Coordinates of C-alpha atoms in Angstrom, one line a residue:
M549 CA 73.4 -23.6 -6.6
P550 CA 75.9 -24.7 -9.2
T551 CA 74.7 -25.9 -12.6
I552 CA 75.8 -29.1 -14.4
L553 CA 75.0 -29.3 -18.1
I554 CA 74.7 -33.0 -19.1
L555 CA 75.1 -33.7 -22.8
Q556 CA 73.7 -36.7 -24.4
G557 CA 74.3 -37.9 -28.0
Q558 CA 74.0 -41.0 -30.2
A559 CA 74.9 -44.2 -28.4
Q560 CA 75.1 -47.8 -29.6
Y561 CA 72.2 -49.9 -28.2
E562 CA 71.3 -46.8 -26.0
V563 CA 73.7 -48.1 -23.3
A564 CA 75.3 -44.7 -22.6
R565 CA 71.9 -43.0 -22.6
H566 CA 70.7 -45.3 -19.9
F567 CA 73.8 -44.6 -17.8
V568 CA 73.6 -40.8 -18.2
A569 CA 69.9 -40.8 -17.4
S570 CA 70.4 -42.8 -14.3
L571 CA 73.3 -40.6 -13.1
S572 CA 71.4 -37.4 -14.0
A573 CA 68.4 -38.5 -12.0
V574 CA 70.5 -39.2 -8.9
L575 CA 72.2 -35.8 -9.2
S576 CA 68.9 -34.0 -9.6
Q577 CA 67.5 -35.8 -6.5
S578 CA 70.6 -34.8 -4.4
G579 CA 69.4 -31.2 -4.3
T580 CA 72.9 -29.9 -4.4
V581 CA 73.2 -29.0 -8.1
N582 CA 70.9 -27.8 -10.8
V583 CA 71.0 -30.3 -13.6
V584 CA 70.3 -29.4 -17.3
E585 CA 70.2 -32.3 -19.7
L586 CA 70.4 -31.8 -23.5
D587 CA 70.5 -34.3 -26.3
I588 CA 72.8 -32.6 -28.8
S589 CA 72.3 -35.2 -31.5
R590 CA 69.3 -32.9 -32.3
P591 CA 70.7 -29.7 -34.0
E592 CA 68.4 -27.3 -32.1
N593 CA 69.6 -28.7 -28.8
A594 CA 73.2 -28.3 -29.8
E595 CA 72.5 -24.7 -30.5
Q596 CA 70.8 -24.3 -27.2
A597 CA 73.8 -25.9 -25.4
L598 CA 76.2 -23.6 -27.2
S599 CA 74.1 -20.6 -26.3
Q600 CA 74.0 -21.6 -22.6
L601 CA 77.8 -22.1 -22.6
R602 CA 78.4 -18.7 -24.2
R603 CA 76.2 -17.1 -21.4
Q604 CA 78.7 -18.6 -18.9
S605 CA 75.7 -19.9 -16.9
T606 CA 77.2 -23.4 -16.5
D607 CA 79.7 -24.5 -13.9
I608 CA 80.3 -28.1 -15.2
V609 CA 79.7 -29.8 -18.5
F610 CA 79.5 -33.6 -18.2
S611 CA 79.2 -36.2 -21.0
V612 CA 80.1 -39.7 -21.9
N613 CA 82.8 -40.4 -24.4
A614 CA 83.7 -36.7 -24.7
I615 CA 80.4 -36.0 -26.5
G616 CA 80.1 -32.2 -26.9
A617 CA 83.9 -31.7 -27.2
E618 CA 83.3 -29.7 -30.4
L619 CA 81.1 -27.2 -28.5
I620 CA 83.6 -26.7 -25.8
S621 CA 86.5 -26.3 -28.2
A622 CA 84.5 -23.7 -30.1
L623 CA 84.6 -21.3 -27.1
P624 CA 87.6 -19.1 -26.3
A625 CA 89.8 -20.8 -23.7
E626 CA 89.0 -18.2 -21.0
A627 CA 85.3 -18.7 -21.5
R628 CA 85.2 -22.5 -21.3
P629 CA 83.5 -24.2 -18.3
R630 CA 85.1 -27.2 -16.7
F631 CA 84.4 -30.2 -18.9
V632 CA 84.3 -33.6 -17.3
T633 CA 83.8 -36.7 -19.4
W634 CA 83.4 -40.4 -18.6
L635 CA 85.0 -42.8 -21.1
L636 CA 83.3 -46.1 -21.5
D637 CA 86.1 -47.4 -23.8
H638 CA 89.9 -47.0 -24.1
P639 CA 90.9 -43.4 -24.7
V640 CA 92.2 -44.2 -28.2
Y641 CA 88.6 -44.4 -29.3
H642 CA 88.0 -40.8 -28.4
F643 CA 91.4 -39.3 -29.0
G644 CA 90.3 -36.5 -31.4
R645 CA 87.6 -35.2 -29.0
L646 CA 89.9 -35.5 -26.0
M647 CA 92.7 -33.5 -27.5
A648 CA 90.3 -30.8 -28.9
A649 CA 88.6 -30.1 -25.5
K650 CA 91.1 -31.3 -22.9
P651 CA 88.5 -32.5 -20.4
D652 CA 89.0 -34.0 -17.0
V653 CA 88.6 -37.7 -17.7
L654 CA 86.8 -40.3 -15.7
C655 CA 88.2 -43.8 -16.8
V656 CA 86.0 -46.9 -16.7
D657 CA 89.2 -48.9 -16.2
N658 CA 92.0 -48.0 -13.9
S659 CA 94.6 -49.1 -16.5
H660 CA 93.4 -46.3 -18.8
V661 CA 94.3 -43.6 -16.3
G662 CA 98.0 -43.6 -17.1
F663 CA 97.3 -43.5 -20.8
C664 CA 95.2 -40.3 -20.4
Q665 CA 97.9 -38.8 -18.2
R666 CA 100.4 -39.3 -21.0
L667 CA 98.0 -37.4 -23.3
G668 CA 98.4 -34.5 -20.8
L669 CA 94.9 -35.0 -19.3
S670 CA 93.8 -35.2 -15.7
A671 CA 92.3 -38.6 -15.2
T672 CA 90.5 -40.5 -12.4
F673 CA 89.2 -44.1 -12.1
F674 CA 85.4 -44.2 -12.3
P675 CA 84.1 -47.7 -12.7
H676 CA 80.7 -48.9 -13.9
A677 CA 77.6 -48.7 -11.7
T678 CA 74.0 -49.8 -11.6
E679 CA 70.7 -49.1 -9.9
Q680 CA 70.3 -49.4 -6.1
Q681 CA 67.4 -51.8 -6.1
M682 CA 68.4 -55.5 -6.6
V683 CA 66.3 -58.1 -8.3
V684 CA 66.0 -61.3 -6.2
P685 CA 65.0 -64.3 -8.3
I686 CA 61.7 -65.8 -7.1
N687 CA 61.8 -69.1 -9.1
L688 CA 65.2 -70.2 -10.2
S689 CA 63.8 -73.0 -12.4
Q690 CA 62.5 -70.2 -14.7
K691 CA 66.0 -68.8 -15.2
Q692 CA 67.5 -70.6 -18.2
G693 CA 70.6 -70.5 -20.3
I694 CA 73.8 -68.5 -20.7
L695 CA 73.4 -65.0 -22.2
F696 CA 76.2 -63.5 -24.2
A697 CA 75.5 -60.0 -25.5
A698 CA 78.1 -58.9 -28.1
S699 CA 78.4 -57.8 -31.7
G700 CA 80.0 -60.1 -34.2
A701 CA 82.8 -59.1 -36.6
D702 CA 85.1 -60.8 -39.1
E703 CA 88.6 -60.9 -37.6
T704 CA 90.2 -61.8 -40.9
V705 CA 89.3 -58.4 -42.3
L706 CA 90.9 -56.6 -39.3
L707 CA 93.9 -59.0 -39.4
N708 CA 94.5 -58.3 -43.1
Q709 CA 94.5 -54.5 -42.4
L710 CA 97.0 -54.9 -39.5
S711 CA 99.2 -57.3 -41.5
Q712 CA 99.6 -54.6 -44.2
Q713 CA 100.6 -52.0 -41.7
A714 CA 102.5 -53.9 -39.1
P715 CA 103.0 -57.7 -39.8
D716 CA 105.0 -58.3 -36.6
I717 CA 102.3 -56.8 -34.5
A718 CA 99.6 -58.8 -36.4
R719 CA 101.5 -62.0 -35.5
L720 CA 101.7 -60.9 -31.9
L721 CA 98.0 -60.3 -31.6
T722 CA 97.1 -63.9 -32.7
D723 CA 99.2 -65.1 -29.7
S724 CA 96.8 -66.1 -26.9
D725 CA 99.0 -64.5 -24.3
T726 CA 98.3 -61.0 -25.8
T727 CA 95.1 -59.8 -24.1
D728 CA 94.8 -56.1 -24.3
L729 CA 96.4 -52.8 -25.4
I730 CA 98.8 -52.8 -22.4
D731 CA 100.4 -56.0 -23.8
V732 CA 100.6 -54.4 -27.3
M733 CA 102.1 -51.2 -25.9
Q734 CA 104.7 -53.2 -24.0
A735 CA 105.6 -55.1 -27.1
L736 CA 106.0 -51.9 -29.0
Q737 CA 108.0 -50.4 -26.1
L738 CA 105.7 -47.4 -26.1
G739 CA 106.4 -46.8 -22.5
K740 CA 109.9 -45.6 -23.5
V741 CA 108.9 -43.2 -26.2
A742 CA 108.2 -39.5 -25.6
N743 CA 104.5 -38.5 -25.0
N744 CA 104.4 -36.5 -28.2
V745 CA 105.3 -39.7 -30.1
L746 CA 102.5 -41.6 -28.4
Q747 CA 100.1 -38.8 -29.5
Q748 CA 100.9 -39.1 -33.2
H749 CA 97.9 -39.9 -35.3
S750 CA 99.6 -43.0 -36.8
V751 CA 100.3 -44.5 -33.4
I752 CA 96.8 -43.9 -32.1
S753 CA 95.3 -45.4 -35.3
L754 CA 97.5 -48.5 -34.9
L755 CA 96.4 -48.9 -31.3
L756 CA 92.8 -48.5 -32.2
L757 CA 93.1 -51.2 -34.9
C758 CA 94.9 -53.5 -32.4
D759 CA 92.2 -53.1 -29.8
N760 CA 89.4 -53.8 -32.3
L761 CA 91.2 -56.9 -33.5
L762 CA 92.0 -58.2 -30.0
R763 CA 88.3 -57.8 -28.9
T764 CA 87.2 -59.6 -32.0
I765 CA 89.7 -62.5 -31.6
K766 CA 88.8 -63.0 -27.9
R767 CA 85.0 -62.8 -28.6
N768 CA 85.2 -65.2 -31.6
R769 CA 87.5 -67.6 -29.8
L770 CA 85.2 -67.7 -26.7
I771 CA 82.0 -68.7 -28.6
K772 CA 84.0 -71.2 -30.7
E773 CA 85.4 -72.9 -27.6
C774 CA 82.0 -72.9 -25.9
A775 CA 80.5 -74.7 -29.0
E776 CA 83.4 -77.2 -29.0
H777 CA 82.7 -78.0 -25.3
N778 CA 78.9 -78.3 -25.8
I779 CA 78.2 -75.1 -23.8
A780 CA 75.2 -73.5 -25.4
L781 CA 74.9 -69.7 -25.5
T782 CA 72.2 -67.3 -26.4
I783 CA 74.1 -64.7 -28.4
V784 CA 72.5 -61.3 -28.7
G785 CA 73.9 -58.8 -31.2
N786 CA 74.4 -57.9 -34.8
G787 CA 77.1 -59.3 -37.1
W788 CA 76.7 -63.0 -36.5
Q789 CA 76.2 -64.0 -40.1
A790 CA 76.7 -67.4 -41.7
G791 CA 80.3 -68.6 -41.3
R792 CA 80.6 -67.3 -37.8
C793 CA 77.6 -69.1 -36.3
Y794 CA 77.7 -72.4 -34.5
D795 CA 74.7 -74.7 -34.4
R796 CA 75.2 -75.2 -30.7
H797 CA 74.3 -71.6 -30.0
S798 CA 71.1 -69.6 -30.6
Y799 CA 71.2 -66.1 -32.0
L800 CA 69.1 -63.0 -31.5
P801 CA 69.4 -59.6 -33.2
A802 CA 70.7 -56.7 -31.3
L803 CA 68.5 -55.2 -28.6
S804 CA 68.5 -51.8 -26.9
F805 CA 69.8 -51.9 -23.4
S806 CA 66.3 -51.5 -21.9
Q807 CA 65.2 -54.5 -24.0
L808 CA 68.3 -56.5 -22.9
L809 CA 67.7 -56.1 -19.1
P810 CA 64.6 -58.5 -18.9
L811 CA 66.6 -61.0 -20.9
M812 CA 69.4 -60.7 -18.3
A813 CA 66.9 -61.4 -15.6
Q814 CA 65.5 -64.4 -17.4
S815 CA 68.9 -66.0 -17.9
R816 CA 70.7 -68.3 -15.5
F817 CA 74.1 -66.8 -16.2
I818 CA 75.6 -63.9 -18.2
L819 CA 78.9 -64.6 -20.0
H820 CA 81.3 -61.7 -20.0
H821 CA 84.7 -61.7 -21.8
N822 CA 86.5 -58.6 -20.4
P823 CA 86.9 -56.7 -23.8
G824 CA 90.0 -54.6 -23.2
F825 CA 89.3 -54.3 -19.5
R826 CA 92.0 -55.2 -17.0
E827 CA 91.2 -53.2 -13.9
G828 CA 87.6 -52.4 -14.1
L829 CA 84.0 -53.5 -14.2
H830 CA 81.5 -53.7 -17.1
E831 CA 77.7 -53.2 -17.4
R832 CA 77.3 -56.9 -18.1
I833 CA 78.7 -57.6 -14.6
V834 CA 77.0 -54.9 -12.4
Y835 CA 73.7 -55.0 -14.3
G836 CA 73.8 -58.8 -14.5
L837 CA 74.0 -58.9 -10.7
Q838 CA 71.4 -56.2 -10.3
Q839 CA 69.0 -58.2 -12.5
G840 CA 69.5 -61.2 -10.2
T841 CA 71.8 -63.2 -12.4
Q842 CA 75.2 -64.7 -11.8
V843 CA 78.1 -63.7 -14.2
L844 CA 80.8 -65.9 -15.8
C845 CA 84.1 -64.2 -16.6
P846 CA 87.6 -65.3 -17.5
Q847 CA 90.1 -65.0 -14.7
Q848 CA 91.1 -61.4 -13.9
A849 CA 92.9 -60.2 -10.8
F850 CA 90.7 -57.1 -10.3
L851 CA 87.5 -59.2 -10.3
R852 CA 89.0 -61.9 -8.2
A853 CA 90.0 -59.3 -5.5
K854 CA 86.6 -57.6 -5.6
Y855 CA 84.2 -60.6 -5.7
G856 CA 86.3 -63.4 -4.3
Q857 CA 85.9 -67.1 -5.2
T858 CA 82.5 -67.7 -3.6
G859 CA 80.4 -64.8 -4.9
G860 CA 78.0 -64.3 -7.8
V861 CA 80.8 -63.5 -10.3
K862 CA 82.3 -66.9 -11.4
L863 CA 85.9 -66.8 -12.8
F864 CA 87.2 -69.5 -15.1
D865 CA 90.7 -70.3 -16.4
Q866 CA 89.5 -72.5 -19.3
V867 CA 86.2 -72.5 -21.1
Q868 CA 85.4 -76.1 -20.1
Q869 CA 85.2 -75.0 -16.5
I870 CA 82.0 -73.1 -17.3
K871 CA 80.1 -76.4 -17.1
V872 CA 81.2 -77.1 -13.5
L873 CA 80.7 -73.5 -12.4
S874 CA 77.1 -73.5 -13.8
E875 CA 76.1 -76.6 -11.9
Q876 CA 75.0 -75.3 -8.6
A877 CA 72.4 -76.1 -6.0
E878 CA 69.7 -73.4 -5.9
D879 CA 70.6 -72.4 -2.3
D880 CA 74.2 -71.9 -3.3
Y881 CA 73.2 -69.9 -6.3
L882 CA 71.1 -67.5 -4.3
S883 CA 73.4 -67.1 -1.4
Q884 CA 76.4 -66.4 -3.7
L885 CA 74.4 -64.0 -5.8
Q886 CA 73.1 -62.1 -2.8
Q887 CA 76.7 -61.8 -1.5
S888 CA 77.7 -60.0 -4.6
Q889 CA 74.5 -58.0 -4.8
Q890 CA 75.2 -56.6 -1.3
L891 CA 78.7 -55.6 -2.4
T892 CA 77.2 -53.9 -5.5
Q893 CA 74.6 -52.0 -3.4
T894 CA 77.4 -50.7 -1.1
C895 CA 80.0 -49.8 -3.7
D896 CA 78.7 -49.7 -7.3
T897 CA 75.4 -47.8 -7.5
W898 CA 74.7 -44.5 -9.4
S899 CA 74.3 -42.9 -6.0
S900 CA 77.8 -43.6 -5.0
R901 CA 79.1 -42.5 -8.5
A902 CA 77.1 -39.3 -8.2
Q903 CA 78.8 -38.5 -4.9
T904 CA 82.2 -39.2 -6.4
L905 CA 81.4 -36.9 -9.3
L906 CA 80.2 -34.1 -6.9
N907 CA 83.3 -34.5 -4.7
L908 CA 85.5 -34.3 -7.8
C909 CA 83.9 -31.2 -9.1
F910 CA 83.0 -29.2 -6.0
S911 CA 85.0 -30.6 -3.1
S912 CA 88.6 -30.2 -2.0
E913 CA 88.6 -33.8 -0.9
A914 CA 90.6 -36.2 -3.0
P915 CA 88.5 -38.7 -5.0
E916 CA 88.4 -42.3 -4.1
N917 CA 91.5 -44.2 -5.0
Y918 CA 91.7 -47.4 -7.0
Q919 CA 92.0 -49.6 -3.9
S920 CA 88.6 -48.4 -2.6
Y921 CA 86.8 -50.1 -5.5
V922 CA 88.4 -53.5 -4.9

């Protein structure tokens, strides 16, 4: 039986830990692979992992966000096992690890696949997933409010940094039509440069700063516009200090992912702002649905094609439309929610992702293509 070594590490809000534990449990239950899980944020486990790798008793190493790349790269090239990593962010956030270990990459967003390929990496679309069991709300009257889970940041600090490096790009990013790194790369005409130019540290650093700034601008703009249209949010996360708070909203400190899940279930809606995602899902969407709560998102072609106009993922062009979308009869809320829950159970559970991973690692069959997720 082949062995998969699954590496865990430090993760913000324990989100990645939750994902890896869920995927690991399904793989173990499959009976087709031997699963060894190690948390290498503890030094003794990192030594144990390296020792196991040196014994060549591992067929596949799997991690999130290229955790463990330093262990893989420390081995002679001929002694390295196959390394598969699932990126929960754009590849620019993990560039150093990716280039050190050269893993097979699973991309949470399909638009990231081409970028990885330009880095010389094998890449496959591998969207977010959730548990099989869906929560069905018993009493909708007890579900209240719109939950927005996100960290706060001061966009002026990031904007000043970018203005010093690339003032033209800084002006571009404050344009509301600029939504993600694809827009930035098109403006910089990076599609026309050689791949070795794209891989320069200065280019990657610029793209990383741009993505951070774009996420921050979109997030701050969204909560500002909600306040202006009297749409109250419950905002959960660090960084919402005085000066970036609005009296219309209520604020809670950051919670671990396991603490956030009950809050998802208690909320009437979850607000999601597609932070850098163009052709993919997010845990706020799939776990929101799994917890029995509808999700509000800005218009996006991928989500529109996947969930349609009458499901539990509500898409809006302008913030003021949230008010209309959130005013539903209870029967409509439940039927639309269950429509999207059924789709999630069919396509977006850890069981289906585990099978995709097994096929990718041990089968000659081609992995699912992008269209199969829509």
